[in-house]
Amino acid sequence: MTNSLTATDRAHLSRCVDLAREALEEGDEPFGSLLVGADGSALFADRNRVAGGDATQHPEFAIARWAAMHLSPQERARATVYTSGEHCPMCAA
């Protein structure tokens, strides 16, 4: 396994930053996340939505809910979550 970022990794991370910027523009904390399948395709993306008062509306939670409903356990195990920043303790658990 390599520790260097690929061009694909950078593209996915750039999308996360775009989502974070969108969140900030909408009055939320600037975080965005992207779920990528084993084939490298983006499956689901979301941004922070806590401004409405629900502190659980982090993009990682939205990804987990979506993945539980749409992917098999095997597909979830092979997927990768990219995010614009380090996960908070709640989302890292």
Tab-separated table of C-alpha atoms in Angstrom:
chain	number	residue	atom	x	y	z
A	1	MET	CA	0.000	0.000	0.000
A	2	THR	CA	1.254	3.458	-0.873
A	3	ASN	CA	0.941	6.559	1.266
A	4	SER	CA	0.959	9.022	-1.627
A	5	LEU	CA	-2.171	10.671	-2.959
A	6	THR	CA	-3.176	9.861	-6.505
A	7	ALA	CA	-4.787	12.270	-8.953
A	8	THR	CA	-8.076	10.470	-8.260
A	9	ASP	CA	-7.655	10.974	-4.505
A	10	ARG	CA	-7.013	14.669	-5.093
A	11	ALA	CA	-10.130	14.972	-7.253
A	12	HIS	CA	-12.277	13.334	-4.571
A	13	LEU	CA	-10.780	15.565	-1.870
A	14	SER	CA	-11.387	18.617	-4.050
A	15	ARG	CA	-15.060	17.643	-4.280
A	16	CYS	CA	-15.152	17.464	-0.458
A	17	VAL	CA	-13.718	20.976	-0.227
A	18	ASP	CA	-16.360	22.193	-2.695
A	19	LEU	CA	-19.057	20.652	-0.491
A	20	ALA	CA	-17.515	22.296	2.584
A	21	ARG	CA	-17.548	25.655	0.804
A	22	GLU	CA	-21.211	25.110	-0.080
A	23	ALA	CA	-21.978	24.339	3.577
A	24	LEU	CA	-20.232	27.520	4.723
A	25	GLU	CA	-22.124	29.597	2.153
A	26	GLU	CA	-25.383	28.144	3.529
A	27	GLY	CA	-24.486	29.046	7.126
A	28	ASP	CA	-23.190	25.653	8.222
A	29	GLU	CA	-19.820	24.539	9.497
A	30	PRO	CA	-17.549	23.834	6.506
A	31	PHE	CA	-17.370	20.061	6.164
A	32	GLY	CA	-18.069	17.873	3.150
A	33	SER	CA	-17.731	14.137	2.576
A	34	LEU	CA	-17.844	11.771	-0.371
A	35	LEU	CA	-18.411	8.008	-0.522
A	36	VAL	CA	-16.457	6.310	-3.305
A	37	GLY	CA	-17.010	2.759	-4.492
A	38	ALA	CA	-14.308	0.169	-5.075
A	39	ASP	CA	-14.273	1.106	-8.774
A	40	GLY	CA	-13.446	4.734	-7.909
A	41	SER	CA	-16.858	6.157	-8.747
A	42	ALA	CA	-18.538	8.671	-6.460
A	43	LEU	CA	-21.603	7.040	-4.928
A	44	PHE	CA	-22.935	9.657	-2.498
A	45	ALA	CA	-21.914	13.111	-1.312
A	46	ASP	CA	-23.147	15.421	1.407
A	47	ARG	CA	-22.173	18.409	3.521
A	48	ASN	CA	-22.775	19.581	7.066
A	49	ARG	CA	-26.412	20.511	7.707
A	50	VAL	CA	-26.338	21.288	11.444
A	51	ALA	CA	-27.532	24.906	11.117
A	52	GLY	CA	-31.105	23.614	11.361
A	53	GLY	CA	-30.473	22.547	14.958
A	54	ASP	CA	-29.821	18.803	14.572
A	55	ALA	CA	-26.222	18.235	15.645
A	56	THR	CA	-26.191	14.774	14.025
A	57	GLN	CA	-26.564	16.144	10.492
A	58	HIS	CA	-22.914	15.593	9.662
A	59	PRO	CA	-22.086	14.298	6.169
A	60	GLU	CA	-20.519	11.101	7.541
A	61	PHE	CA	-23.847	10.170	9.167
A	62	ALA	CA	-25.668	10.807	5.897
A	63	ILE	CA	-23.148	8.583	4.105
A	64	ALA	CA	-23.587	5.811	6.678
A	65	ARG	CA	-27.392	5.952	6.348
A	66	TRP	CA	-27.252	5.956	2.552
A	67	ALA	CA	-24.731	3.112	2.425
A	68	ALA	CA	-26.770	0.983	4.832
A	69	MET	CA	-29.806	1.347	2.572
A	70	HIS	CA	-28.118	0.998	-0.825
A	71	LEU	CA	-24.963	-1.114	-0.525
A	72	SER	CA	-24.310	-4.686	0.501
A	73	PRO	CA	-21.971	-5.320	3.441
A	74	GLN	CA	-19.293	-6.349	0.943
A	75	GLU	CA	-19.688	-3.139	-1.079
A	76	ARG	CA	-19.529	-1.041	2.092
A	77	ALA	CA	-16.319	-2.791	3.152
A	78	ARG	CA	-14.663	-1.931	-0.175
A	79	ALA	CA	-15.842	1.702	-0.249
A	80	THR	CA	-13.815	4.716	0.860
A	81	VAL	CA	-15.012	7.873	2.611
A	82	TYR	CA	-13.214	11.082	1.709
A	83	THR	CA	-13.792	14.165	3.827
A	84	SER	CA	-12.693	17.779	3.907
A	85	GLY	CA	-11.398	17.554	7.469
A	86	GLU	CA	-10.710	15.191	10.318
A	87	HIS	CA	-13.803	13.375	11.588
A	88	CYS	CA	-15.251	14.658	14.854
A	89	PRO	CA	-15.325	12.150	17.756
A	90	MET	CA	-19.001	11.345	17.058
A	91	CYS	CA	-18.379	10.543	13.392
A	92	ALA	CA	-15.109	8.727	14.037
A	93	ALA	CA	-16.819	6.260	16.400
